[in-house]
PDB file of C-alpha atoms in Angstrom:
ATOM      1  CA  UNK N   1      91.215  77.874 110.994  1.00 59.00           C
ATOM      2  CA  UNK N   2      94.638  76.263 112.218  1.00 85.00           C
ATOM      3  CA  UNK N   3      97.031  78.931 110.354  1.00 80.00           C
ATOM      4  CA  UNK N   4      99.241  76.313 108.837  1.00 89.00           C
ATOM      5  CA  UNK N   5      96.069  75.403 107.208  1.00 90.00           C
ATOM      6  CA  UNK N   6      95.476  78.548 106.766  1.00 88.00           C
ATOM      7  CA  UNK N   7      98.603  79.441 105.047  1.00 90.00           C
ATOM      8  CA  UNK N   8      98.801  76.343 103.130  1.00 94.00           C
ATOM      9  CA  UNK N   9      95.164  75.731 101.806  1.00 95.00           C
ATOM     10  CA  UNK N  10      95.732  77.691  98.684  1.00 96.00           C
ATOM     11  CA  UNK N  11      98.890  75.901  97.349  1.00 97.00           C
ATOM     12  CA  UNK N  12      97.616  72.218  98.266  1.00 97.00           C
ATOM     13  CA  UNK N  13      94.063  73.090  96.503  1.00 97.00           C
ATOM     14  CA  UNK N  14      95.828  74.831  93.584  1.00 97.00           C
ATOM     15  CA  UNK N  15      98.148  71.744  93.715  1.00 97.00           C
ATOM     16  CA  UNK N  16      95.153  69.456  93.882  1.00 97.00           C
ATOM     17  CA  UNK N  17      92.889  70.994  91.012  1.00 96.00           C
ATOM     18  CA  UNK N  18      96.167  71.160  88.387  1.00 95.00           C
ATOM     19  CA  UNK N  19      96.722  67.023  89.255  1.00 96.00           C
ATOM     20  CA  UNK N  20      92.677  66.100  88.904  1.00 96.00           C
ATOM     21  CA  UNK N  21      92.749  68.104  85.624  1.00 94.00           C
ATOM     22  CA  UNK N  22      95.691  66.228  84.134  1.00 94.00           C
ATOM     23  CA  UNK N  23      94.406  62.714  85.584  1.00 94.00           C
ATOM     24  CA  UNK N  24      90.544  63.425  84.012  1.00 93.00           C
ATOM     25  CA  UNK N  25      92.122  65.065  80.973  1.00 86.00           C
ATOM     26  CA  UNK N  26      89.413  67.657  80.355  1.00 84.00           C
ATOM     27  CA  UNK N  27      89.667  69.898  77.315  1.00 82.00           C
ATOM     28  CA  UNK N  28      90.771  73.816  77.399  1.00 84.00           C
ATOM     29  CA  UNK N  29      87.895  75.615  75.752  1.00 85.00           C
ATOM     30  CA  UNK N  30      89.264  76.792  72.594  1.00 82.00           C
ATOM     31  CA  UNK N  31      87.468  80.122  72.208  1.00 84.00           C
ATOM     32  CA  UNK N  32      89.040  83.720  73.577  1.00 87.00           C
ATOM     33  CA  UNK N  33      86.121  84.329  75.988  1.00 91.00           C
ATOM     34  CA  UNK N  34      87.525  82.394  79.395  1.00 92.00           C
ATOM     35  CA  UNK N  35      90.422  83.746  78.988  1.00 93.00           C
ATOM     36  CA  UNK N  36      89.673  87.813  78.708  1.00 93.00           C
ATOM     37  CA  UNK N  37      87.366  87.066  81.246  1.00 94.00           C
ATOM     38  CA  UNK N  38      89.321  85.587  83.847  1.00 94.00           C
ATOM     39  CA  UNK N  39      92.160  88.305  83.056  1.00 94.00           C
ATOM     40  CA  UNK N  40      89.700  91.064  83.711  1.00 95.00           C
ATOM     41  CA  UNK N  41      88.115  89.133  87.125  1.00 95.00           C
ATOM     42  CA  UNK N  42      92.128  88.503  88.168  1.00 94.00           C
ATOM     43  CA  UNK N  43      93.571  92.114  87.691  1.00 93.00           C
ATOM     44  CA  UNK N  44      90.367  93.403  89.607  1.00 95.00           C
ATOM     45  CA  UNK N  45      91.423  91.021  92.560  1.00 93.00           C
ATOM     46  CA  UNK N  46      94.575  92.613  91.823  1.00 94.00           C
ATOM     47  CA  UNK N  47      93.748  96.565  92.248  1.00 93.00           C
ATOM     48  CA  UNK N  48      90.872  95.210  95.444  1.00 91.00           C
ATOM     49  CA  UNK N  49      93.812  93.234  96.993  1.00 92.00           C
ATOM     50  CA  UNK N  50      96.251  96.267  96.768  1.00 92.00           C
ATOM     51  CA  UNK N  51      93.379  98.688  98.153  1.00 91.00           C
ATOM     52  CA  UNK N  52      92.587  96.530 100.738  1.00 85.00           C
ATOM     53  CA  UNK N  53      96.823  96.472 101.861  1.00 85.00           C
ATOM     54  CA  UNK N  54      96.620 100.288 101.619  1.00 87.00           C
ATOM     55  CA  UNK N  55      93.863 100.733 104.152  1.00 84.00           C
ATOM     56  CA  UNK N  56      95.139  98.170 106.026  1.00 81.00           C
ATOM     57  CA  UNK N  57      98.121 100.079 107.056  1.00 82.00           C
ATOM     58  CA  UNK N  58      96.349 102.936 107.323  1.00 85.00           C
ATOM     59  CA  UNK N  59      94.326 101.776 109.771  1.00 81.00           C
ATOM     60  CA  UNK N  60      94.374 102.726 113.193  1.00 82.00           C
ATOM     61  CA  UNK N  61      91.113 100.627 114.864  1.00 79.00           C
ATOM     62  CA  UNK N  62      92.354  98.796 118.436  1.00 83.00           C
ATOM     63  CA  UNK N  63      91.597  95.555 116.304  1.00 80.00           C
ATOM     64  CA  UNK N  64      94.299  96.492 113.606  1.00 82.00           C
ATOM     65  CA  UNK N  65      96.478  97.815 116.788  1.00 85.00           C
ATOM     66  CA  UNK N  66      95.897  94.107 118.489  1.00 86.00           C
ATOM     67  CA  UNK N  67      96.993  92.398 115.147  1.00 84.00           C
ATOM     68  CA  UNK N  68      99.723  94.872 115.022  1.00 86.00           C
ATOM     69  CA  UNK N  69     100.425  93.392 119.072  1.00 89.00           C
ATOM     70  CA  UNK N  70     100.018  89.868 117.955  1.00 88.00           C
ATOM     71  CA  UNK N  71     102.723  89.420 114.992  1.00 84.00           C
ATOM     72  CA  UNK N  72      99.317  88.602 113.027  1.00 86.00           C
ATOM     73  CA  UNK N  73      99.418  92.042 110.870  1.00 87.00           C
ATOM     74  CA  UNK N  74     102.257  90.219 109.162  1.00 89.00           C
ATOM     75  CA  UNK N  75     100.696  87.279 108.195  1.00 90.00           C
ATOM     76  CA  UNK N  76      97.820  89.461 106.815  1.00 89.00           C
ATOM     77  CA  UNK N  77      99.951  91.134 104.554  1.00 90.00           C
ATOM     78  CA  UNK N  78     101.922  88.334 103.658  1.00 93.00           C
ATOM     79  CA  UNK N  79      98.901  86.753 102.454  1.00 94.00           C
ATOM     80  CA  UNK N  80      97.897  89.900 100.717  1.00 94.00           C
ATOM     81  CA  UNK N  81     101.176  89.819  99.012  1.00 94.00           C
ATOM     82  CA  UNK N  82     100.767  86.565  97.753  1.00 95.00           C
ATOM     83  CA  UNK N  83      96.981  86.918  96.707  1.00 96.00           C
ATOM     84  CA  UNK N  84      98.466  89.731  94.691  1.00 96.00           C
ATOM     85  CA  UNK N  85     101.382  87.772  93.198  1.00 96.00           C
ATOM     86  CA  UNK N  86      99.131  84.797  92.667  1.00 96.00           C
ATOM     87  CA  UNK N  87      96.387  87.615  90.452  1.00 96.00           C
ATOM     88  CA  UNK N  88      99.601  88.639  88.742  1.00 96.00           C
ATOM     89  CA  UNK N  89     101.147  85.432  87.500  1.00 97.00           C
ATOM     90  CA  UNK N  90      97.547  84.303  86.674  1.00 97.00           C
ATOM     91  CA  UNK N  91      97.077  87.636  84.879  1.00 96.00           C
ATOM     92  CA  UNK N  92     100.374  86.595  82.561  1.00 96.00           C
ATOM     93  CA  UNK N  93      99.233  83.187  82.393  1.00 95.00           C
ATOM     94  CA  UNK N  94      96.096  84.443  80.902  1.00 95.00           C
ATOM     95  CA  UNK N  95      97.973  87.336  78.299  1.00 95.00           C
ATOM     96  CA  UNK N  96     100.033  83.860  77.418  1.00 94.00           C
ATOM     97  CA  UNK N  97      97.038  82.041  76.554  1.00 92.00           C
ATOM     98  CA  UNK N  98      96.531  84.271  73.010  1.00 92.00           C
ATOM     99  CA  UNK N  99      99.296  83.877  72.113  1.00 92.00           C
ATOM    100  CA  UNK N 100     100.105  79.581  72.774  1.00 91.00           C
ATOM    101  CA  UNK N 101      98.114  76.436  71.630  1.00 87.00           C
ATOM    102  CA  UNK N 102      95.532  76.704  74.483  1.00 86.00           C
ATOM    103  CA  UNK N 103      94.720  72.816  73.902  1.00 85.00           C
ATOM    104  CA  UNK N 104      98.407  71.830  75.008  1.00 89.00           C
ATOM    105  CA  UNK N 105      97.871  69.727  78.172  1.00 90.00           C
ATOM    106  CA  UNK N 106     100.576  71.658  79.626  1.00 93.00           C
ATOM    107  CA  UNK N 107      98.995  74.680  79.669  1.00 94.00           C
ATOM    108  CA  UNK N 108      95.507  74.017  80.923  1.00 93.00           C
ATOM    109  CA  UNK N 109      97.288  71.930  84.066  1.00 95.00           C
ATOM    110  CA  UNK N 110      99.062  75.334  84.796  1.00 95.00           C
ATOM    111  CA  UNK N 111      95.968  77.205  83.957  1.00 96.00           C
ATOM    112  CA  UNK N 112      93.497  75.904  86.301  1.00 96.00           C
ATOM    113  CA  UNK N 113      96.057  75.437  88.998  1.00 97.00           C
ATOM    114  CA  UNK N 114      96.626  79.279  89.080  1.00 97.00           C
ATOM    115  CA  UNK N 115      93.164  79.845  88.819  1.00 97.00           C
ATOM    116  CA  UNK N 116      92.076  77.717  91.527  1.00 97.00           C
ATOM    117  CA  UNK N 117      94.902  78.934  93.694  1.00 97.00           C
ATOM    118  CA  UNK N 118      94.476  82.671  92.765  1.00 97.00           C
ATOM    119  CA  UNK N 119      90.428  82.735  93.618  1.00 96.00           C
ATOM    120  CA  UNK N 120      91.813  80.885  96.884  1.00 97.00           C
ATOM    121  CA  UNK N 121      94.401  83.863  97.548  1.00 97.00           C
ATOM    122  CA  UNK N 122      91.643  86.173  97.370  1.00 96.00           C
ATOM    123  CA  UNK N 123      89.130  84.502  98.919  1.00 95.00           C
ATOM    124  CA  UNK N 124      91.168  84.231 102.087  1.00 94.00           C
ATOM    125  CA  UNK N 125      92.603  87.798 102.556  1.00 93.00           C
ATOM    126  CA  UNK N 126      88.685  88.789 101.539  1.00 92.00           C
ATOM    127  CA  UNK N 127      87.502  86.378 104.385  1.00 91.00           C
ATOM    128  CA  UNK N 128      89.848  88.050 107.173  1.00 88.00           C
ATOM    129  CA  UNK N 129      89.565  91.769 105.625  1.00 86.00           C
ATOM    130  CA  UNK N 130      86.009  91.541 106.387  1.00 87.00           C
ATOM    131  CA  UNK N 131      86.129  90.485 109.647  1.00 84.00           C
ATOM    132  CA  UNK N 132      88.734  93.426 110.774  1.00 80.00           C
ATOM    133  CA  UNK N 133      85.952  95.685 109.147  1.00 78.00           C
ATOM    134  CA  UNK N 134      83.357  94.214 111.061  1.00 80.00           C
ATOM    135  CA  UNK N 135      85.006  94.281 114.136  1.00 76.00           C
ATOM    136  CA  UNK N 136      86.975  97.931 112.893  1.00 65.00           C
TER     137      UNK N 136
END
């Protein structure tokens, strides 16, 4: 993957999911269950994402040392950092949903664009983790 794709894809599909919401003007579901749902699923990204940075360092595999060679390492944890910011914000997002009218347009745009972008965040620093474990 071309890494400003790569470091981009997130954002833009986040970006992309919040504007086809608000164009088809679909419903929030009105009931508590997506939303103590996706707060548990988000803050376990949260503590995998953070264990994943702490072996990560740790690590002393001639892959990790390469990366370390390469400058890579520090897009790795950058993108760690911001899968675990993205969790986080979604996390609040999600606490804000009891306590807001869920069915306010505003807040299912911002809703499914920080889910969309947070699953994205973790899906890509899952996607490369396994492959330095693989190759590790």
């Amino acid at each position: 993957m071309k890494l400003k794709f790569e470091k981009a894809y997130p954002y833009i599909l986040a970006i992309i999911a919040g504007s086809l919401w608000w164009i088809i003007n679909i419903g929030f579901p009105s009931d508590n269950a997506i939303i103590s749902s996706t707060l548990s699923v988000s803050g376990i990204f949260v503590g995998f994402l953070a264990t994943s940075k702490a072996i990560l360092i740790s690590m002393n595999s001639p892959l990790v040392c390469e990366l370390r060679k390469s400058g890579y390492i520090n897009e790795l944890v950058s993108y760690i950092g911001q899968a675990i910011w993205f969790n986080l914000i979604f996390c609040t997002a999600n606490v804000v949903g009891y306590f807001v009218n869920r069915a306010a347009e505003w807040y299912s745009i911002i809703w499914i664009s920080l889910a969309v972008g947070s699953l994205l965040a973790f899906v890509r620093v899952t996607h490369i983790m396994l492959k330095v474990f693989k190759y590790s």
